[in-house]
Coordinates of C-alpha atoms and ligand atoms in Angstrom, one line a residue:
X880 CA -132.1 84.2 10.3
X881 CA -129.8 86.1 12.7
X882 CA -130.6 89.4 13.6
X883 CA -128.0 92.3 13.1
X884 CA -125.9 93.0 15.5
X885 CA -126.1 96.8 16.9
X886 CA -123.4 98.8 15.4
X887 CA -120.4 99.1 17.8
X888 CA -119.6 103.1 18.4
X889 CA -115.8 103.8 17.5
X890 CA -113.2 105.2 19.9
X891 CA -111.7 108.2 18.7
X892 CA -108.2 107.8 18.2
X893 CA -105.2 108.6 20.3
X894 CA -106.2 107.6 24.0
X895 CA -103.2 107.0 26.9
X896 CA -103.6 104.6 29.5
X897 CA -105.1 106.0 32.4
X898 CA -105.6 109.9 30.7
X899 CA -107.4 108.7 27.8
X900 CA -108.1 111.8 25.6
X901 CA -108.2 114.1 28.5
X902 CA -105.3 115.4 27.4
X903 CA -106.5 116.9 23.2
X904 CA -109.1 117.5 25.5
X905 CA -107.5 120.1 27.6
X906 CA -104.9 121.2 24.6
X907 CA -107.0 121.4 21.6
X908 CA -110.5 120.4 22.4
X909 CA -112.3 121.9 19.7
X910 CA -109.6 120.4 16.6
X911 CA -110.1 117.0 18.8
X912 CA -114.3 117.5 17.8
X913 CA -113.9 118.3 14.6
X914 CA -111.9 115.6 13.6
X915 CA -114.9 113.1 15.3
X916 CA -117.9 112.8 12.7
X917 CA -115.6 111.5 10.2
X918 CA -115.8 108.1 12.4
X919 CA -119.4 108.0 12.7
X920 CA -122.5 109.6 14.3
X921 CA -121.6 108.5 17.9
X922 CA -118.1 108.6 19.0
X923 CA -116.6 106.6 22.2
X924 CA -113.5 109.5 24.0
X925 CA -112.2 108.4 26.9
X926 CA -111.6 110.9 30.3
X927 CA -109.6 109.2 32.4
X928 CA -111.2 105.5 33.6
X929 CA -114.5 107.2 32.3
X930 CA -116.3 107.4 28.7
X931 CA -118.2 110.2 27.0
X932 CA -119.7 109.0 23.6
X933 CA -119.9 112.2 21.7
X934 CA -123.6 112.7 19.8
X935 CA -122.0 114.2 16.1
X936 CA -125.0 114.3 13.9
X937 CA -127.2 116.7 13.9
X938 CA -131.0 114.9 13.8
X939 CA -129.5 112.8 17.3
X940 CA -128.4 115.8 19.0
X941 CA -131.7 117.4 18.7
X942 CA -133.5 113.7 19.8
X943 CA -131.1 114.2 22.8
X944 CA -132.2 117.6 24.0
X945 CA -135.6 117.1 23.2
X946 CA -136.1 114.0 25.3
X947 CA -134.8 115.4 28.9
X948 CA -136.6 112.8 30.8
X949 CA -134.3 109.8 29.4
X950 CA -130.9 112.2 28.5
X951 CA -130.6 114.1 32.4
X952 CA -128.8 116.7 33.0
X953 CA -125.5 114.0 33.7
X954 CA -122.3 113.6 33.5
X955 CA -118.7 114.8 34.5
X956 CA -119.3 118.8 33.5
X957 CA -122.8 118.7 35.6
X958 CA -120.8 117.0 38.4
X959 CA -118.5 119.4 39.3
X960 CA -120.7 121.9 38.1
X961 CA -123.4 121.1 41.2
X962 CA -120.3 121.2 43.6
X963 CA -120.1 125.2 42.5
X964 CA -124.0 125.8 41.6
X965 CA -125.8 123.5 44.1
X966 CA -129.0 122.6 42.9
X967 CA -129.9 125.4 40.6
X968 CA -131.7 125.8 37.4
X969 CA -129.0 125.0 35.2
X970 CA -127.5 121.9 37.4
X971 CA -130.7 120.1 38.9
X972 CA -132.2 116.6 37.5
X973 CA -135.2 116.5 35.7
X974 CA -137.3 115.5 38.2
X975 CA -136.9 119.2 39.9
X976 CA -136.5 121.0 36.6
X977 CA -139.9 121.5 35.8
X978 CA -140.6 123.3 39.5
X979 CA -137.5 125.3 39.1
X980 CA -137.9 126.4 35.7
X981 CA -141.7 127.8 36.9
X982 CA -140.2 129.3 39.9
X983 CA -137.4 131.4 37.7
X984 CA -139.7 132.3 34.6
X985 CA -140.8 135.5 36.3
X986 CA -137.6 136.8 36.2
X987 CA -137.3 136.5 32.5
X988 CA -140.6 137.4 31.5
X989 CA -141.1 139.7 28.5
X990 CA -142.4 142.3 30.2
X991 CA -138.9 142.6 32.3
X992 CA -137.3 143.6 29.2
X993 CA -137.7 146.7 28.5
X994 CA -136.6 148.0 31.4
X995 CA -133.8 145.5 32.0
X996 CA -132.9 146.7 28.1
X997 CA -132.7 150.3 29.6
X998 CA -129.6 149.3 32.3
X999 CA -127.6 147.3 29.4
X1000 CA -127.5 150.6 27.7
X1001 CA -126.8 152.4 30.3
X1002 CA -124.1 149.8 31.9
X1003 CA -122.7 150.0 28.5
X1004 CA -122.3 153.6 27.9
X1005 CA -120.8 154.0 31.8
X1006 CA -118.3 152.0 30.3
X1007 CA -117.2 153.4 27.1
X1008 CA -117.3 156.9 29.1
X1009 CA -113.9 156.1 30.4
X1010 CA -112.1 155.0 27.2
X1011 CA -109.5 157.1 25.4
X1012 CA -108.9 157.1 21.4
X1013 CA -105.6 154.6 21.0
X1014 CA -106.2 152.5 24.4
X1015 CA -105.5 149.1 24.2
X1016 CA -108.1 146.8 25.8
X1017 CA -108.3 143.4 26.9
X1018 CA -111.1 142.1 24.9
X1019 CA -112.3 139.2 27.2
X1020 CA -111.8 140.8 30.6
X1021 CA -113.3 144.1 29.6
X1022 CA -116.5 142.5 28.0
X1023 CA -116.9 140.1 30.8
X1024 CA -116.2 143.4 33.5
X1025 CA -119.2 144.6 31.1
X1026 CA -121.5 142.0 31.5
X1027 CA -120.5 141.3 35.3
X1028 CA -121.8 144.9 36.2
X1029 CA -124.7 144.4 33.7
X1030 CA -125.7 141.4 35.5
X1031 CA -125.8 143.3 38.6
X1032 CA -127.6 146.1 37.6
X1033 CA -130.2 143.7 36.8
X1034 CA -130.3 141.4 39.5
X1035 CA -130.1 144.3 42.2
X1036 CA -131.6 147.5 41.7
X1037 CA -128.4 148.9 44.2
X1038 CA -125.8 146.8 42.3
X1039 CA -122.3 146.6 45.0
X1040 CA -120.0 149.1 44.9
X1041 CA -116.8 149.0 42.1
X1042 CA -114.6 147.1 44.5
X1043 CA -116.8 144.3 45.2
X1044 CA -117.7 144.2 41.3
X1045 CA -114.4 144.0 40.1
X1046 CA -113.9 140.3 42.8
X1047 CA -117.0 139.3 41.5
X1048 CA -115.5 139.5 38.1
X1049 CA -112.7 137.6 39.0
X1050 CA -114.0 135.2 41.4
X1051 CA -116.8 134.3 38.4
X1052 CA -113.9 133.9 35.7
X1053 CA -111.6 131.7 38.3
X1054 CA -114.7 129.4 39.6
X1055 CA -116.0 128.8 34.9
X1056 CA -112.8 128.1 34.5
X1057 CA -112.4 125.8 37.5
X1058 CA -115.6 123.9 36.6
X1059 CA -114.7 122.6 33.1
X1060 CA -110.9 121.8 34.3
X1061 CA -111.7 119.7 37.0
X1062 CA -114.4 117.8 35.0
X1063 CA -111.5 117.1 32.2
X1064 CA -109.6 116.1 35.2
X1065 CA -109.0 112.6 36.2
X1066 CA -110.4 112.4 39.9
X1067 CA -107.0 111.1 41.4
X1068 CA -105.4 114.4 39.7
X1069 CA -108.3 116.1 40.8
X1070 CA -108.4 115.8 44.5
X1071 CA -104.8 117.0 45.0
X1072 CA -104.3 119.9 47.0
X1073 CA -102.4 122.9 45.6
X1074 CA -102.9 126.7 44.5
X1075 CA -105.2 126.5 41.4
X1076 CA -107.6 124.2 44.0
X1077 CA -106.7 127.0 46.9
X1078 CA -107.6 129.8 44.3
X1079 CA -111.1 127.6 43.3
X1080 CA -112.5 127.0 46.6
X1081 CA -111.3 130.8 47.6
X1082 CA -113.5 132.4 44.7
X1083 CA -116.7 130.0 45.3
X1084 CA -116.9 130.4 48.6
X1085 CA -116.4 134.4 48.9
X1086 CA -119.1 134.2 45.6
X1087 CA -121.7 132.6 47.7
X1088 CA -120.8 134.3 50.8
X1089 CA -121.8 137.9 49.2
X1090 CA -124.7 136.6 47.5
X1091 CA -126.3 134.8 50.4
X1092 CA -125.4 138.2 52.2
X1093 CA -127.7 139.8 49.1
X1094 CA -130.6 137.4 50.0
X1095 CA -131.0 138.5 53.5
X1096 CA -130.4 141.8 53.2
X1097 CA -134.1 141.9 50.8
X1098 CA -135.5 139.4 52.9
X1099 CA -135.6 142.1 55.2
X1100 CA -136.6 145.0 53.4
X1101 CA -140.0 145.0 52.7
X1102 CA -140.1 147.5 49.8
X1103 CA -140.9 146.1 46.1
X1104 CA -137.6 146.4 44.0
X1105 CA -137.5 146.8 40.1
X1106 CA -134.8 143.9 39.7
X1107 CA -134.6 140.0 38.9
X1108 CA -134.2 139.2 42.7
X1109 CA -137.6 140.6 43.2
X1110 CA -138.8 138.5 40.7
X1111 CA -137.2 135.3 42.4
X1112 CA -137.8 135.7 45.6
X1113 CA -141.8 136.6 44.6
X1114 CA -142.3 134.4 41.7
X1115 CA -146.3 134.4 42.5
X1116 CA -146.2 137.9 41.6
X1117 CA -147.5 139.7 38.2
X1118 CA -145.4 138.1 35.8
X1119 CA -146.0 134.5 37.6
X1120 CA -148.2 130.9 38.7
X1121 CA -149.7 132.0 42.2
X1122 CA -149.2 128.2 43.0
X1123 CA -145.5 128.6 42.5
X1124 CA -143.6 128.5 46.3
X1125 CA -140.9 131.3 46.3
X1126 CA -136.9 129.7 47.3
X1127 CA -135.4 129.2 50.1
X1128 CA -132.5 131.1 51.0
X1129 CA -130.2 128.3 49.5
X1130 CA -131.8 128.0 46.3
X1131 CA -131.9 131.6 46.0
X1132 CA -128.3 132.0 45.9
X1133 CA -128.3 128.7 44.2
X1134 CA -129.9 130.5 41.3
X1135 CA -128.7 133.9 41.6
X1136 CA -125.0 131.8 41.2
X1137 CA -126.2 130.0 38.4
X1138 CA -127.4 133.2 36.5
X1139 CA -124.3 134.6 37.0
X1140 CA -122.1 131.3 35.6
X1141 CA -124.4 131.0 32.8
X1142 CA -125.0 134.5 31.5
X1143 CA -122.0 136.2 32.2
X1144 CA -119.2 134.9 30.3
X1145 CA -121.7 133.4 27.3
X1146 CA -122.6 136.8 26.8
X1147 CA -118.9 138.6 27.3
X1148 CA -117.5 135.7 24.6
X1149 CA -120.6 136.5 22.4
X1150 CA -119.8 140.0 22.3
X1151 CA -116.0 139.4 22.2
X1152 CA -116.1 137.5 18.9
X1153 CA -118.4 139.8 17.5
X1154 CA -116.1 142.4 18.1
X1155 CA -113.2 140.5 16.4
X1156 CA -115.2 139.2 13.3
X1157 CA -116.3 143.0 12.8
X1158 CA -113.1 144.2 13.0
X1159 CA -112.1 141.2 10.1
X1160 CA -114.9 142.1 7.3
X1161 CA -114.9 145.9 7.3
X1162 CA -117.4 145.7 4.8
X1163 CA -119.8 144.5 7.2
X1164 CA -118.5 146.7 9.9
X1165 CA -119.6 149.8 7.7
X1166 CA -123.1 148.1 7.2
X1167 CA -123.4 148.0 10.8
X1168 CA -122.4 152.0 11.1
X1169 CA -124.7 153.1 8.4
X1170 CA -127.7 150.8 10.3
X1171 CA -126.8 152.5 13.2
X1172 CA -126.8 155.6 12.6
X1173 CA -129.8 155.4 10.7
X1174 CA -131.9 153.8 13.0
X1175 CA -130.5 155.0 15.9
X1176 CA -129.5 158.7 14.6
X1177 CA -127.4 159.0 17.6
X1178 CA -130.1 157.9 20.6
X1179 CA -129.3 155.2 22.9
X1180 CA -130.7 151.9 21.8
X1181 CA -133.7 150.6 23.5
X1182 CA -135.9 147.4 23.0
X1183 CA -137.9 148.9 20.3
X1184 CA -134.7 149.8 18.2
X1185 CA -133.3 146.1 18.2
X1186 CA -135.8 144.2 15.5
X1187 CA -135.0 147.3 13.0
X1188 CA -130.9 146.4 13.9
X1189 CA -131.4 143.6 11.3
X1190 CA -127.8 143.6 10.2
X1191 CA -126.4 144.1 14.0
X1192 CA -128.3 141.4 14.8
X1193 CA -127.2 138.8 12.0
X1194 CA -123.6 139.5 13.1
X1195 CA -124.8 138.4 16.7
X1196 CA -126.3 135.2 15.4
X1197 CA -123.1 134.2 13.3
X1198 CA -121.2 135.2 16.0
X1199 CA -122.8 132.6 18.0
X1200 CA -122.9 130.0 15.4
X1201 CA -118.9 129.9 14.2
X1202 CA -118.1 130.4 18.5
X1203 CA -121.1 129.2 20.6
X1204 CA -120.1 130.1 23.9
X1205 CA -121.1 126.7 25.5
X1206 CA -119.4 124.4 23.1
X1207 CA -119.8 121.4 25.1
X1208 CA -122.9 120.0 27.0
X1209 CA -123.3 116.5 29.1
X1210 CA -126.0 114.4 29.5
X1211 CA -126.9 111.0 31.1
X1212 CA -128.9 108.1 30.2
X1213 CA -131.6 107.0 32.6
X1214 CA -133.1 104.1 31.4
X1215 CA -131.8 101.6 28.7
X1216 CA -132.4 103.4 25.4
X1217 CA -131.3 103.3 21.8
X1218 CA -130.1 106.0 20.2
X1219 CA -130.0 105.8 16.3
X1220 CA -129.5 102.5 15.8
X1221 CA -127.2 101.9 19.2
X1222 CA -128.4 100.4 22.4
X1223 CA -127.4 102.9 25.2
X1224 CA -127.4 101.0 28.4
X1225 CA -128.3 103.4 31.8
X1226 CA -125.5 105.3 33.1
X1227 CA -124.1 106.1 29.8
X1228 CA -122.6 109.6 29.3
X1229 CA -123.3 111.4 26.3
X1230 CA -121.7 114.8 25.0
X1231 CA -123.3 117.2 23.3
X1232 CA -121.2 119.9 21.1
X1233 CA -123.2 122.6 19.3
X1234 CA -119.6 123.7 18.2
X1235 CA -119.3 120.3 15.9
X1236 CA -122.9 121.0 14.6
X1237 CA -122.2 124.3 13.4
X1238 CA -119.5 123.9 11.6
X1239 CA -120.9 120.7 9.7
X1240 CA -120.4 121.3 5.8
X1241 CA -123.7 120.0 5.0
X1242 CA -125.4 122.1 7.3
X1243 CA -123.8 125.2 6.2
X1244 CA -122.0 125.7 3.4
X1245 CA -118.4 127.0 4.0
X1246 CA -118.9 126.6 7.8
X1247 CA -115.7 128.5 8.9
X1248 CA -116.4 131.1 6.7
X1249 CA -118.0 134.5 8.6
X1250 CA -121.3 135.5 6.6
X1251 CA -123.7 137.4 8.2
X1252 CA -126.0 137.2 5.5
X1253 CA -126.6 133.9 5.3
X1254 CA -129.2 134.9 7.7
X1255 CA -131.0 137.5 5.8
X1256 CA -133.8 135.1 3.9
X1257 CA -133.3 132.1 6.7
X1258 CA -134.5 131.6 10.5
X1259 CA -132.1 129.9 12.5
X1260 CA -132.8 125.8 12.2
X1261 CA -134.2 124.4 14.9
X1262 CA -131.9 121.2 14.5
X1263 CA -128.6 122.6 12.9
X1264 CA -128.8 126.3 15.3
X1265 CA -127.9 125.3 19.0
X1266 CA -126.0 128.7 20.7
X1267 CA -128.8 128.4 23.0
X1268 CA -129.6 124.6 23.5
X1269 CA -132.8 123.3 22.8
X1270 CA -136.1 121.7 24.5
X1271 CA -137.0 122.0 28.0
X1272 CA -133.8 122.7 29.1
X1273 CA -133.1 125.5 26.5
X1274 CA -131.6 128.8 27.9
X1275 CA -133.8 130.7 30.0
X1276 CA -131.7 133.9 29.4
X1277 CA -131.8 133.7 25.1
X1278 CA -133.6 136.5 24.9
X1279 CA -131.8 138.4 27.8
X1280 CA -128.1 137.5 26.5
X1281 CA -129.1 138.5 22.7
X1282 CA -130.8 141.9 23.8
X1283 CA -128.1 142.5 26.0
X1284 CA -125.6 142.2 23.2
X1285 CA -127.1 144.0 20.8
X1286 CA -127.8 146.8 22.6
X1287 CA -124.2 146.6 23.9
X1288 CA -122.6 146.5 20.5
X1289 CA -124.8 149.3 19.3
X1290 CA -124.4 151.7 21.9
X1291 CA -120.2 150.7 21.6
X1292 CA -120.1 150.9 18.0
X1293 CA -122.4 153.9 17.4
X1294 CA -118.5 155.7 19.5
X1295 CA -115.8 153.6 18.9
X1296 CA -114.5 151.1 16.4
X1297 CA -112.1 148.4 17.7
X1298 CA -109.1 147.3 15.8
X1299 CA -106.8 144.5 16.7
X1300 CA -103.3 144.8 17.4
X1301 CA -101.9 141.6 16.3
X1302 CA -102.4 140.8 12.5
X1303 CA -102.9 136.4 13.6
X1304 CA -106.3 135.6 14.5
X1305 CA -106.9 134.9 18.5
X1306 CA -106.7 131.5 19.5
X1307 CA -110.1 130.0 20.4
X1308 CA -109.9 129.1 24.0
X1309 CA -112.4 126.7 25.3
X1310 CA -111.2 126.2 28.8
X1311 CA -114.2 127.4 29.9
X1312 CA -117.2 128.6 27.6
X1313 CA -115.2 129.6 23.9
X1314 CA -113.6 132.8 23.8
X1315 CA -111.0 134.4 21.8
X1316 CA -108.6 134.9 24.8
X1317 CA -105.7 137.3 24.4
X1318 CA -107.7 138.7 22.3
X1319 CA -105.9 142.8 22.4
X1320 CA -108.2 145.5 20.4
X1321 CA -107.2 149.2 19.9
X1322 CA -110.0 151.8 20.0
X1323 CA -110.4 154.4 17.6
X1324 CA -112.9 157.3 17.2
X1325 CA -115.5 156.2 14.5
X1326 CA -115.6 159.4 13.1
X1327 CA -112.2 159.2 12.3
X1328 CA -111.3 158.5 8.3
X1329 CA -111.2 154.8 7.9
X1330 CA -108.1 153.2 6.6
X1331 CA -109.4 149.2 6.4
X1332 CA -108.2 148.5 3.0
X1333 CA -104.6 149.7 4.3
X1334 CA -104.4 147.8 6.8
X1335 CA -103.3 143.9 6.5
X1336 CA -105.1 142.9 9.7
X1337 CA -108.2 144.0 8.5
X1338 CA -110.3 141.7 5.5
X1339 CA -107.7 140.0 3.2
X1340 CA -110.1 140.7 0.5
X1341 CA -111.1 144.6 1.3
X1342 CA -112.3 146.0 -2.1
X1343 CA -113.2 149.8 -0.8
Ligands
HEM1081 C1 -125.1 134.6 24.6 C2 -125.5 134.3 25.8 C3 -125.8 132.9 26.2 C4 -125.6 131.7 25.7 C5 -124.8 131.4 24.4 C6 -126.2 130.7 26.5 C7 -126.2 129.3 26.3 C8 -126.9 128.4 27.0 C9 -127.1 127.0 26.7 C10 -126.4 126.3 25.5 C11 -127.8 126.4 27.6 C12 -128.3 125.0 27.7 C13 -127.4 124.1 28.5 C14 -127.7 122.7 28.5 O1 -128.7 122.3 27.8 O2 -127.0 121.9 29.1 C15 -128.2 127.5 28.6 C16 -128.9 127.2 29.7 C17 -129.1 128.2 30.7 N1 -128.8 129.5 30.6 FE1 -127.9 130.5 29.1 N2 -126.8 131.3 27.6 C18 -126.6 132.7 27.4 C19 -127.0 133.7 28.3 C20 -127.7 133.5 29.5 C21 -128.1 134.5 30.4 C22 -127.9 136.0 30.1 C23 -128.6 133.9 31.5 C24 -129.1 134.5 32.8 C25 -129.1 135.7 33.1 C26 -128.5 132.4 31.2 C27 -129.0 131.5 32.1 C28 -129.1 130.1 31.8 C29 -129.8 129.2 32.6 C30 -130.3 129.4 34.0 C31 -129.8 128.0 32.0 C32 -130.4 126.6 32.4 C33 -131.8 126.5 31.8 C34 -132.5 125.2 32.2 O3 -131.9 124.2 32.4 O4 -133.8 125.3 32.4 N3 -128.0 132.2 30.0 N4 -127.6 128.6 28.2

């Protein structure tokens, strides 16, 4: 009797010659992903000469993350992410991952929190200081200006000055951005000269530059500092392995670059949706103002106060689910493997899109639909709840990032509400991670009367 044949994976429709689907990709990547698991559980898209079979059910995605050793870090995103990162945390191959990971932990232990919880709220209310009832703000930009100087604060105990923040800022958004373009970019397109390339290599070298400048400054200064780059450059210390070497210059501003890629803009597009969806559903905008003010009774939030923000916190996680910042993850095979029932020979580049998960009907019912309290009797599932990745290579800052925006949305919405001032919803971008770009918001005083049923941007449905 003949044995079956392997299944064959189906191309997603609507590939060019030469392009492929680089060009959905770019346009409308996350409409192109949805429309994939209706043609099966591994999907063939095509970027330029090269393939990417897309991982769309749920149980393979989570074999794929969990089994790091066979699925490397891979792949046309971790490509031209290594020519920005080098070989940091977030970029290296398995083989170094394990030495890396040790030599970073310190830097994210538990007992950093507190006190790294301390300069979010602080960072946060410097902030809002400046705002004035009726200004119009950015969304996006203004988070991410947030989370920059948050960032800061906590990797250097004497952050730079304002001026050297705000390049930071930009030079971070200009080289996320750069990364994902150029790895939907067909080489030949890729390596031609011209301003967006000019304006790249520009912001990753100045980026490197000022941090490498960072690194030898506290080589040379003997004093202990309260700050993450402590913690890195000493990760024998307290929180740490004593067999663990410290980093060389280069992989110190290897990693301090890759902390700063990773947690910036994740965290600003967290925050930003959040913002969005709470302006949507005022119901559960008012829950999140009676919570606060109970819990919080007008104090800044600290660690302590974020497991009683229970409702604060479920917006956060549905925030992540219906937007997760990094919607799209590569990997590559290493050995000839099967996957499912599908031989994957070496070589072969898998995408990973916690996006597509997320919004699977039968993982959640009424996927697009914003509902915070789907969380109240649930834990987020292991194989269906993927903001942060999963296995070994799951995000080092998950706890960071989530305290961080918590305690930035409380200390923000115990002042101000934010109101937007165009009644369409944003258009998702995912150029980079997903954020609702264009996104404008007004401020208002909270203690002003609230007028949400009035007002047709606000929930459809308003009953109060
Ligand atoms: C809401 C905020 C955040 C989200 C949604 C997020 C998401 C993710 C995801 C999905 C991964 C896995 C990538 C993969 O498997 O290919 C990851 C890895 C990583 N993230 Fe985050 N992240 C966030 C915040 C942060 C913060 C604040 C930092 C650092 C300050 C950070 C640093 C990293 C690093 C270094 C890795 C690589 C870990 C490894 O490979 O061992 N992230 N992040």
């Amino acid at each position: 009797m003949n044995a079956t044949p392997p299944p064959a994976v189906p191309t997603a429709p609507g590939g060019l010659p030469l392009l492929g689907h680089a060009l959905p990709l770019a346009r409308a990547p996350l409409a192109f992903l949805t429309r994939l698991p209706a043609l099966g559980d591994l999907v063939r898209v095509r970027i330029g000469p090269r393939s990417v079979i897309v991982v769309c059910d749920p149980e393979l995605t989570r074999h794929v993350l969990l089994n790091d050793r066979v699925f490397d870090k891979g792949g046309p995103l971790r490509e031209r992410g290594r020519e920005l990162l080098g070989n940091g945390l977030i970029t290296c191959s398995h083989a170094d991952h394990r030495r890396q990971r040790r030599q970073c932990q310190p830097s994210f232990h538990p007992a950093r929190l507190p006190a790294y919880a301390l300069r979010f709220t602080d960072t946060a209310r410097t902030v809002v200081d400046d705002w004035r009832p009726g200004q119009v703000l950015d969304v996006v930009p203004t988070m991410m200006a947030l989370t920059v100087r948050t960032a800061l604060t906590t990797m250097f105990a004497t952050p730079p000055p304002a001026r050297a923040a705000r390049t930071l800022t930009e030079d971070i958004t200009t080289v996320v951005e750069g990364v994902l373009r150029r790895a939907l970019t067909p080489a030949v397109l890729r390596h031609l000269p011209g301003p967006e390339r000019r304006r790249y290599d520009r912001a990753r070298t100045r980026l490197r530059t000022a941090l490498a400048e960072l690194v030898t400054a506290r080589r040379a200064d003997p004093a202990p500092h309260d700050d993450l780059l402590h913690a890195l450059l000493h990760p024998g210390g307290p929180d740490g392995a004593p067999d663990v070497p410290p980093p060389t210059d280069r992989e110190a501003v290897d990693q301090l670059l890759t902390f700063l890629v990773a947690g910036v803009e994740t965290t600003a597009g967290a925050l930003a949706w959040a913002w969005y969806l709470l302006a949507r559903h005022p119901r559960i905008e008012h829950r999140v103002h009676r919570e606060l003010d109970t819990v919080l009774a007008g104090a800044p939030p600290t660690l302590a106060d974020v497991p009683a923000l229970t409702t604060t916190g479920h917006v956060l996680t549905e925030a992540l689910r219906l937007y997760p910042p990094l919607w799209l993850m590569t990997r590559e095979v290493t050995e000839d493997t099967v996957l499912g029932a599908v031989p994957l020979p070496r070589g072969t580049v898998l995408g990973i899109s916690p996006y597509l998960v997320h919004r699977r009907p039968d993982r959640y019912p009424e996927p697009d639909r914003f509902d915070p309290d789907r969380w109240l009797d649930a834990r987020p599932d292991r194989t269906a709840y993927l903001p942060f990745g999963s296995g070994a290579r799951k995000c080092i800052g998950d706890r960071f990032g989530t305290v961080q925006a918590t305690v930035v949305l409380a200390t923000i919405a115990t002042r101000w509400r934010l109101e937007p001032t165009d009644p369409r919803p944003p258009r998702p971008s995912a150029l980079s991670t997903l954020t609702p770009r264009g996104l404008h918001m007004r401020i208002t005083d909270r203690t002003a009367p609230q007028s949400a049923c009035a007002d047709p941007v606000r929930e459809p449905d308003c009953q109060w």
